[in-house]
């Protein structure tokens, strides 16, 4: 059973570690399988030990301890979603599913009509799907005041759940949640503060004022109240804030006339990520006479109550979950980005190293030729330099083509002429390898709208790959054939060779970047670039291959009419 650790907080944020061994030590020392660059982590801090139930984290007598979900532990069986804190580093644990529910479909049986019927006498009540929405839309129809308030709060919580699931931007999400808070709580102002672990401070993240005039005035918040809630981890309601013993007549509360306040912790799954603060002053600033809450119709001059406190706690929990999910997602994206960068650097470094070795060999031959005045060495060295210069050019062009998002610059092209240009460019190599080249061109109804430079590169990649494959066989044949399907409005280009073919297990990854079947000779970008170019034209490319029988790459492109209409849309969008 494998598991994953993602650094969600700390010096190595975004780093991903895989747990596969039976014992995985973690610490600051270089001898650890997982080495953390954190000065508060001990040299040998802890171990992850695999058991039948999963991985267990075991503290090895570290100075600052091992913490799981804010609890200090000596050893702990980990579950997916657990947060492990070692020093300043927080790791998110994720275990692969064991497939325990793989037979769920076999264990749950749907009874057919012939086996058993539900008699109408068993149905004691019915309600339409629209009834629930109708009741929530008009809570005043409830029979009692208690039921009305409960429906109001339920509606606000449902709306909060919708906001959390639909809004991706965390700042916009928090602002909308504050709007919902002010719909259900007769407060004058609302603010969300998030904890910044790097500075150890509460940072304002969102604020709302009920009165627009008050929004231009500073929003003072008593640090005494914040510190109390953060310390005790519980929501509090002040009905007479200046005389409440819990805050000891905080000067800011008295100075700014704050008479009532609610402050609750934003508790996520495992820790407090922020605070939700609401308050009101008497007399209310601005003109609130006769105004009521949008959700319940409660007059704004009513006091804050325990019901409002419980609603604030529930909404704060929703906000905390949203903040946690955003941070987890950001850490996951960062981890994937770092992994992609590492893979890219490793692949490019490998290819550049091979090219540099070729350049060095060529330069050594040139030096020998100059030193010994040997023209043969000079010619051999020069050919090696030219070959490796071309490899550098191809690598750079493939990287640029793959990384750059661009719309094709379409213009009328003669497909036959484009193919001939590619073959003329490769004619020297075709002759050198003694390859029999056959071109079969089907007449087209007219010029094809293509990006000639991009499609030239795509075909060049396919022809180059075919010639590379033909080096390994004696029967060397290359066939390029074009077809036109008037029914599907499609142009087809087939590039086939009689090479050794491609193993079936490699066909699925053939178009992925940095995947090559040619070893050190290939960059692994040619086919990825070719597919990208074809798809930018609205088409696709597929491969058919069997070991020992060669390979055929098939490019399918929309015909002239289809491409023309798309080009008109692109031009219209650019002009707009």
XYZ file of C-alpha atoms in Angstrom:
576
model
C 0.000 0.000 0.000
C 1.485 3.340 -1.082
C 0.715 6.718 0.447
C 1.563 10.348 -0.266
C 2.677 13.288 1.846
C 2.249 16.838 0.493
C 3.905 19.770 2.245
C 1.071 22.292 2.681
C 3.005 24.622 4.975
C 6.668 25.241 5.620
C 9.941 25.896 3.767
C 9.272 23.119 1.217
C 5.634 23.978 0.509
C 4.338 22.114 -2.520
C 6.856 19.256 -2.252
C 5.426 15.744 -2.575
C 6.842 12.624 -0.896
C 5.764 9.051 -1.644
C 5.665 6.427 1.119
C 6.414 2.960 -0.258
C 8.974 1.327 2.057
C 8.022 -0.429 5.285
C 9.915 2.190 7.325
C 10.425 5.770 6.117
C 12.491 8.011 8.433
C 11.939 11.765 8.355
C 14.087 14.533 9.803
C 16.648 17.246 9.136
C 19.630 14.939 8.628
C 20.655 13.968 5.095
C 20.431 10.258 5.982
C 16.607 10.441 6.183
C 14.513 9.240 3.261
C 12.375 12.359 3.755
C 14.677 15.258 4.533
C 12.994 18.452 5.746
C 14.831 21.775 5.500
C 13.253 23.042 8.710
C 15.410 24.255 11.608
C 12.715 23.266 14.133
C 12.749 19.639 12.971
C 15.088 17.246 14.789
C 17.841 15.415 12.908
C 15.929 12.143 13.249
C 12.453 13.388 14.065
C 10.009 10.560 13.300
C 9.336 7.455 11.233
C 6.438 6.359 9.055
C 5.942 2.623 9.610
C 3.714 0.486 7.420
C 1.258 -1.831 9.175
C -1.645 -3.990 8.038
C -4.042 -1.101 8.756
C -1.893 1.538 7.038
C 1.000 3.828 7.897
C 1.709 4.807 11.506
C 3.756 7.900 12.369
C 6.077 7.342 15.340
C 7.896 10.146 17.124
C 11.596 9.379 17.802
C 11.987 11.591 20.868
C 12.075 14.840 18.892
C 12.581 18.178 20.629
C 9.398 19.872 19.393
C 7.245 16.770 19.105
C 5.102 15.239 16.375
C 1.595 16.618 16.025
C -1.359 15.065 14.178
C -4.450 17.228 13.716
C -3.203 19.657 16.399
C -2.685 16.845 18.948
C 0.793 15.833 20.112
C 1.304 12.096 19.599
C 3.914 9.439 20.301
C 2.482 7.223 17.571
C -0.663 7.511 15.500
C -2.388 5.479 12.761
C -2.836 7.889 9.875
C -6.010 8.420 7.866
C -6.420 10.246 4.577
C -6.673 13.978 5.248
C -4.603 13.936 8.462
C -2.264 16.913 8.956
C 1.115 16.062 10.458
C 3.124 18.960 11.902
C 6.867 18.566 12.385
C 8.434 21.843 13.472
C 7.107 24.527 11.107
C 6.335 21.969 8.393
C 2.792 20.650 7.913
C 2.304 17.507 5.809
C -1.026 16.380 4.360
C -1.386 12.582 4.351
C -3.222 10.713 1.617
C -3.478 6.919 1.308
C -4.516 4.952 -1.747
C -7.948 3.379 -1.550
C -7.814 -0.336 -0.877
C -10.821 -1.103 -3.015
C -12.879 -2.433 -0.109
C -16.092 -1.425 -1.857
C -15.198 -2.971 -5.223
C -18.003 -5.529 -4.807
C -20.617 -2.902 -3.907
C -22.620 -3.567 -7.068
C -22.798 -7.265 -6.213
C -23.957 -6.705 -2.631
C -26.717 -4.198 -3.457
C -29.557 -5.783 -5.413
C -32.421 -3.945 -7.069
C -35.674 -5.862 -6.623
C -37.537 -6.393 -9.902
C -41.241 -5.759 -10.297
C -42.067 -9.459 -10.322
C -40.356 -10.180 -7.018
C -42.034 -7.696 -4.700
C -44.309 -4.699 -5.076
C -44.765 -1.758 -2.725
C -48.411 -1.561 -1.945
C -50.141 1.798 -1.982
C -51.326 1.133 1.579
C -47.701 1.412 2.750
C -47.398 5.029 1.583
C -48.319 7.275 4.494
C -47.330 10.605 3.024
C -46.155 12.346 -0.116
C -44.380 15.611 -0.802
C -43.289 17.058 -4.145
C -39.702 18.014 -4.881
C -40.774 21.640 -5.261
C -42.392 21.808 -1.831
C -39.095 22.079 0.038
C -37.894 24.974 -2.112
C -41.281 26.694 -1.721
C -41.188 26.439 2.092
C -37.629 27.810 2.250
C -38.531 30.639 -0.122
C -41.284 31.833 2.233
C -40.467 30.942 5.876
C -43.339 33.154 7.090
C -45.743 30.367 6.136
C -44.422 28.272 9.020
C -46.853 27.770 11.889
C -44.626 29.096 14.693
C -42.015 31.799 15.175
C -39.469 29.132 16.142
C -40.090 27.267 12.875
C -39.811 30.505 10.900
C -36.403 31.310 12.402
C -35.232 27.735 11.886
C -36.228 27.831 8.195
C -34.487 31.177 7.756
C -31.267 29.815 9.206
C -31.572 26.635 7.155
C -32.008 28.641 3.969
C -28.950 30.747 4.757
C -26.867 27.601 5.418
C -28.004 26.045 2.135
C -27.098 29.222 0.293
C -23.698 29.174 2.004
C -23.150 25.591 0.867
C -23.964 26.632 -2.705
C -21.512 29.534 -2.513
C -18.755 27.252 -1.190
C -19.318 24.734 -3.988
C -19.632 27.245 -6.844
C -17.255 30.161 -6.117
C -13.573 29.377 -6.711
C -11.979 32.698 -5.752
C -11.496 32.613 -1.981
C -11.807 36.393 -1.478
C -15.040 36.577 -3.478
C -16.341 33.557 -1.564
C -15.675 35.137 1.823
C -17.386 38.374 0.774
C -20.498 36.454 -0.285
C -20.532 34.527 2.977
C -20.446 37.817 4.883
C -23.456 38.983 2.852
C -25.311 35.880 4.036
C -24.234 36.548 7.628
C -25.730 40.040 7.514
C -28.950 38.600 6.062
C -29.506 36.520 9.180
C -27.795 38.488 11.962
C -28.822 42.084 12.913
C -25.207 43.241 13.092
C -23.921 46.494 11.688
C -20.525 45.229 10.481
C -18.917 41.880 9.714
C -15.307 40.878 9.147
C -13.344 37.683 8.495
C -9.721 37.484 9.626
C -7.439 34.625 8.527
C -4.437 33.439 10.490
C -1.088 33.965 8.759
C 1.284 31.319 10.189
C 4.346 32.913 8.574
C 3.844 36.125 10.610
C 1.809 34.703 13.496
C -0.909 37.343 13.049
C -4.586 37.660 12.126
C -4.943 39.311 8.735
C -8.245 40.865 7.521
C -9.499 38.942 4.460
C -13.037 40.299 3.928
C -15.369 42.904 5.428
C -18.953 44.065 4.955
C -20.916 47.084 6.240
C -24.685 47.135 6.307
C -24.753 50.889 5.698
C -22.779 52.190 2.711
C -21.997 55.456 4.510
C -20.255 53.529 7.298
C -17.989 51.727 4.812
C -15.853 54.851 4.441
C -15.091 54.867 8.185
C -12.357 52.767 9.800
C -13.407 49.371 11.155
C -11.813 49.011 14.637
C -11.740 45.489 16.139
C -10.713 44.811 19.701
C -7.616 42.595 19.804
C -8.714 41.583 23.306
C -11.826 39.921 21.873
C -9.849 38.198 19.105
C -7.234 36.915 21.542
C -9.896 35.545 23.878
C -11.703 33.608 21.120
C -8.444 32.320 19.629
C -7.205 31.183 23.050
C -10.393 29.450 24.196
C -11.500 28.191 20.778
C -15.156 29.012 21.360
C -17.648 31.468 19.966
C -18.763 34.289 22.265
C -21.669 36.738 22.352
C -21.392 40.120 24.092
C -24.735 41.705 24.892
C -23.144 44.434 27.011
C -19.594 44.556 25.679
C -18.217 47.506 27.707
C -19.072 45.736 31.017
C -18.290 42.123 30.058
C -15.718 40.633 32.442
C -14.271 38.395 29.717
C -12.727 41.348 27.905
C -12.073 43.517 30.956
C -13.491 46.774 29.608
C -11.197 46.869 26.556
C -10.416 50.485 25.716
C -11.228 50.081 22.011
C -14.677 48.647 22.815
C -15.532 51.631 25.004
C -13.924 54.228 22.733
C -15.805 53.179 19.601
C -19.142 52.623 21.284
C -19.396 48.894 20.584
C -22.279 47.583 22.666
C -22.884 44.104 21.184
C -20.546 41.720 19.370
C -20.202 38.147 18.182
C -16.844 36.555 17.552
C -16.476 32.880 16.583
C -13.495 30.751 15.511
C -13.429 29.441 11.948
C -12.693 25.809 12.730
C -11.938 23.524 9.846
C -11.377 19.796 10.024
C -8.404 19.992 12.331
C -7.509 23.559 13.265
C -8.706 27.146 13.477
C -7.920 28.987 10.256
C -9.583 32.314 11.056
C -12.121 34.333 13.022
C -15.556 35.712 12.151
C -16.352 38.988 13.912
C -19.650 40.936 13.988
C -20.691 43.926 16.070
C -23.166 46.779 16.410
C -23.219 50.111 18.140
C -25.918 52.180 19.818
C -27.118 54.388 18.466
C -26.730 52.610 15.098
C -24.642 54.583 12.652
C -26.486 55.596 9.506
C -30.222 55.597 8.947
C -31.596 52.180 10.007
C -34.999 53.282 11.266
C -37.685 50.883 10.133
C -35.220 48.550 8.397
C -35.388 44.785 8.865
C -33.235 41.777 8.010
C -33.735 40.568 4.449
C -33.960 36.914 5.489
C -36.259 36.977 8.517
C -37.789 40.435 8.736
C -36.210 40.980 12.179
C -35.846 44.712 12.949
C -32.233 45.870 12.964
C -32.618 47.388 16.436
C -33.121 43.897 17.944
C -30.327 42.519 20.099
C -27.895 39.802 19.091
C -28.980 36.463 20.564
C -27.796 32.894 21.066
C -29.601 31.960 17.837
C -27.464 34.451 15.930
C -24.361 33.077 17.662
C -25.153 29.512 16.546
C -25.787 30.675 12.985
C -22.452 32.523 12.990
C -20.677 29.366 14.239
C -22.214 27.271 11.433
C -21.316 29.815 8.730
C -17.809 30.211 10.140
C -17.339 26.444 9.843
C -18.428 26.568 6.191
C -15.956 29.376 5.557
C -13.165 27.461 7.313
C -13.747 24.366 5.172
C -13.622 26.532 2.055
C -10.334 28.124 3.144
C -8.837 24.706 3.914
C -9.928 23.276 0.575
C -8.405 26.266 -1.233
C -5.104 25.876 0.587
C -5.022 22.120 -0.033
C -5.740 22.686 -3.715
C -3.036 25.340 -3.982
C -0.537 23.013 -2.313
C -1.544 20.193 -4.664
C -1.176 22.423 -7.727
C 2.209 23.612 -6.470
C 3.254 20.009 -5.934
C 2.194 19.028 -9.458
C 3.938 22.101 -10.866
C 7.189 21.266 -9.088
C 6.959 17.659 -10.239
C 6.417 18.790 -13.849
C 9.325 21.233 -13.631
C 11.558 18.518 -12.229
C 10.557 16.078 -14.958
C 11.115 18.730 -17.630
C 14.541 19.735 -16.309
C 15.625 16.099 -16.021
C 14.527 15.291 -19.578
C 16.006 18.432 -21.130
C 19.263 18.028 -19.207
C 19.563 14.472 -20.501
C 19.133 15.563 -24.121
C 21.435 18.579 -23.772
C 24.094 16.355 -22.197
C 23.944 14.005 -25.195
C 24.165 16.939 -27.602
C 27.133 18.401 -25.712
C 28.902 15.052 -25.876
C 28.395 15.040 -29.645
C 29.705 18.598 -29.925
C 32.747 17.684 -27.865
C 33.456 14.694 -30.108
C 33.156 16.864 -33.200
C 35.454 19.514 -31.750
C 38.052 16.878 -30.849
C 38.018 15.599 -34.430
C 38.348 19.162 -35.729
C 41.297 19.779 -33.372
C 42.969 16.566 -34.549
C 42.358 17.504 -38.170
C 43.860 20.976 -37.701
C 46.767 19.660 -35.686
C 47.571 16.847 -38.118
C 46.301 18.672 -41.213
C 44.005 15.737 -41.903
C 41.039 16.726 -44.097
C 39.185 13.506 -43.325
C 39.109 14.344 -39.603
C 38.014 17.890 -40.463
C 35.085 16.669 -42.547
C 34.020 14.093 -39.960
C 34.212 16.632 -37.124
C 32.301 19.212 -39.138
C 29.504 16.723 -39.935
C 29.192 15.846 -36.245
C 28.980 19.550 -35.325
C 26.311 20.160 -37.984
C 24.295 17.171 -36.817
C 24.328 18.250 -33.177
C 23.618 21.879 -34.061
C 20.504 20.601 -35.845
C 19.569 18.588 -32.741
C 19.820 21.723 -30.581
C 17.657 23.624 -33.069
C 15.045 20.857 -33.166
C 14.945 20.636 -29.355
C 14.473 24.399 -28.939
C 11.819 24.592 -31.669
C 9.921 21.635 -30.219
C 9.972 23.214 -26.760
C 8.722 26.528 -28.122
C 6.008 24.846 -30.190
C 4.791 22.742 -27.290
C 4.832 25.456 -24.624
C 3.337 28.309 -26.646
C -0.431 28.510 -26.986
C -1.235 29.942 -30.396
C -4.045 30.022 -32.915
C -2.907 28.708 -36.320
C -2.204 31.359 -38.949
C -4.396 29.825 -41.639
C -3.834 30.465 -45.336
C -4.626 28.543 -48.550
C -2.032 25.802 -49.085
C -1.374 23.118 -51.648
C -0.995 19.978 -49.549
C 1.068 18.183 -52.205
C 3.587 21.010 -52.404
C 3.903 21.052 -48.599
C 4.682 17.317 -48.551
C 7.227 17.707 -51.364
C 9.011 20.468 -49.423
C 9.391 18.149 -46.429
C 10.723 15.319 -48.614
C 13.152 17.645 -50.390
C 14.489 18.760 -47.024
C 15.022 15.115 -46.006
C 16.189 13.925 -49.460
C 19.822 13.622 -48.388
C 18.964 11.338 -45.508
C 16.484 9.353 -47.621
C 19.234 8.664 -50.176
C 21.840 7.953 -47.498
C 19.596 5.312 -45.866
C 18.528 3.911 -49.255
C 14.833 4.366 -48.415
C 12.202 3.755 -51.102
C 9.812 6.703 -50.819
C 6.321 6.577 -52.335
C 3.896 9.516 -52.429
C 0.216 9.041 -53.340
C -1.682 12.319 -53.602
C -5.468 12.318 -53.926
C -6.833 15.360 -55.830
C -8.330 17.903 -53.450
C -11.392 20.066 -54.226
C -9.233 23.163 -53.741
C -6.545 24.694 -51.574
C -6.584 23.610 -47.925
C -6.502 26.290 -45.240
C -3.508 25.467 -43.042
C -0.765 27.107 -41.058
C 2.035 26.142 -43.494
C 4.901 26.624 -41.055
C 3.259 24.632 -38.261
C 2.038 21.820 -40.533
C 5.482 21.646 -42.170
C 6.985 21.024 -38.734
C 4.339 18.407 -37.933
C 5.020 16.448 -41.143
C 8.774 16.858 -40.700
C 8.528 15.263 -37.245
C 6.575 12.296 -38.622
C 8.932 11.758 -41.569
C 11.990 12.059 -39.285
C 10.523 9.462 -36.903
C 9.817 7.130 -39.834
C 13.407 7.422 -41.094
C 14.721 6.764 -37.570
C 12.603 3.598 -37.395
C 13.772 2.413 -40.834
C 17.400 2.414 -39.677
C 16.668 -0.801 -37.785
C 15.342 -2.860 -40.750
C 16.551 -3.924 -44.202
C 13.247 -3.411 -46.065
C 13.112 0.390 -45.946
C 9.904 1.843 -47.385
C 8.245 5.157 -46.583
C 4.747 5.928 -47.876
C 2.924 9.242 -47.677
C -0.667 9.235 -48.854
C -3.398 11.897 -48.840
C -7.153 11.251 -48.926
C -10.301 13.357 -49.064
C -13.633 12.279 -47.582
C -16.448 14.506 -48.946
C -19.033 12.908 -46.650
C -17.135 13.695 -43.462
C -15.618 16.929 -44.894
C -12.226 15.631 -43.856
C -8.667 15.599 -45.224
C -6.455 12.681 -44.242
C -2.634 12.416 -44.394
C -1.060 9.006 -43.790
C 2.658 8.563 -43.055
C 3.595 4.861 -42.989
C 6.887 2.998 -42.638
C 8.033 -0.622 -42.664
C 10.046 -0.257 -39.478
C 10.041 -2.583 -36.458
C 6.747 -1.182 -35.137
C 5.858 0.046 -31.665
C 5.178 -2.255 -28.678
C 1.472 -2.185 -27.691
C 2.271 -1.149 -24.103
C 3.950 2.039 -25.375
C 1.190 3.185 -27.738
C -0.848 4.816 -24.956
C 1.997 7.126 -23.877
C 3.435 7.855 -27.326
C 2.086 11.417 -27.543
C 3.054 12.428 -24.007
C 5.914 14.944 -23.679
C 9.392 13.515 -23.030
C 8.276 9.985 -23.903
C 10.480 8.511 -26.637
C 11.012 5.052 -28.111
C 14.348 6.099 -29.625
C 16.453 6.301 -26.474
C 19.142 8.994 -26.557
C 18.332 9.877 -30.174
C 14.912 11.362 -29.394
C 13.778 14.322 -27.333
C 10.319 12.913 -26.635
C 8.698 16.153 -27.834
C 8.241 15.569 -31.572
C 4.967 13.630 -31.435
C 3.578 15.777 -28.593
C 4.243 18.864 -30.735
C 2.708 17.223 -33.805
C -0.507 16.348 -31.987
C -0.693 19.871 -30.540
C -0.350 21.413 -34.012
C -3.002 19.133 -35.525
C -5.446 19.787 -32.689
C -4.913 23.538 -33.054
C -6.212 23.034 -36.615
C -9.320 21.314 -35.250
C -8.147 17.810 -36.161
C -6.377 14.912 -34.497
C -3.588 12.409 -35.048
C -3.612 8.683 -34.264
C -1.161 5.832 -34.711
C -1.620 2.243 -35.899
C 1.286 -0.091 -35.285
C 2.115 -3.757 -34.780
C 5.549 -5.094 -33.847
C 7.372 -6.345 -36.911
C 4.883 -4.778 -39.352
C 5.717 -1.078 -39.205
C 3.718 1.965 -38.116
C 1.248 4.372 -39.675
C 0.462 7.853 -38.342
C -2.846 9.266 -39.540
C -3.589 13.011 -39.509
C -7.248 13.969 -39.896
C -8.098 17.617 -40.585
C -11.361 19.447 -41.294
C -11.800 20.210 -45.003
C -11.628 23.698 -46.537
C -15.234 24.697 -45.822
C -15.082 23.714 -42.159
C -11.772 25.467 -41.611
C -12.956 28.577 -43.454
C -15.940 28.970 -41.142
C -13.739 28.536 -38.089
C -11.258 31.107 -39.405
C -14.114 33.567 -39.913
C -15.175 33.052 -36.284
C -11.609 33.553 -35.066
C -11.248 36.752 -37.110
C -14.597 38.015 -35.856
C -13.557 37.372 -32.241
C -10.265 39.219 -32.778
C -12.062 42.205 -34.309
C -14.552 42.248 -31.438
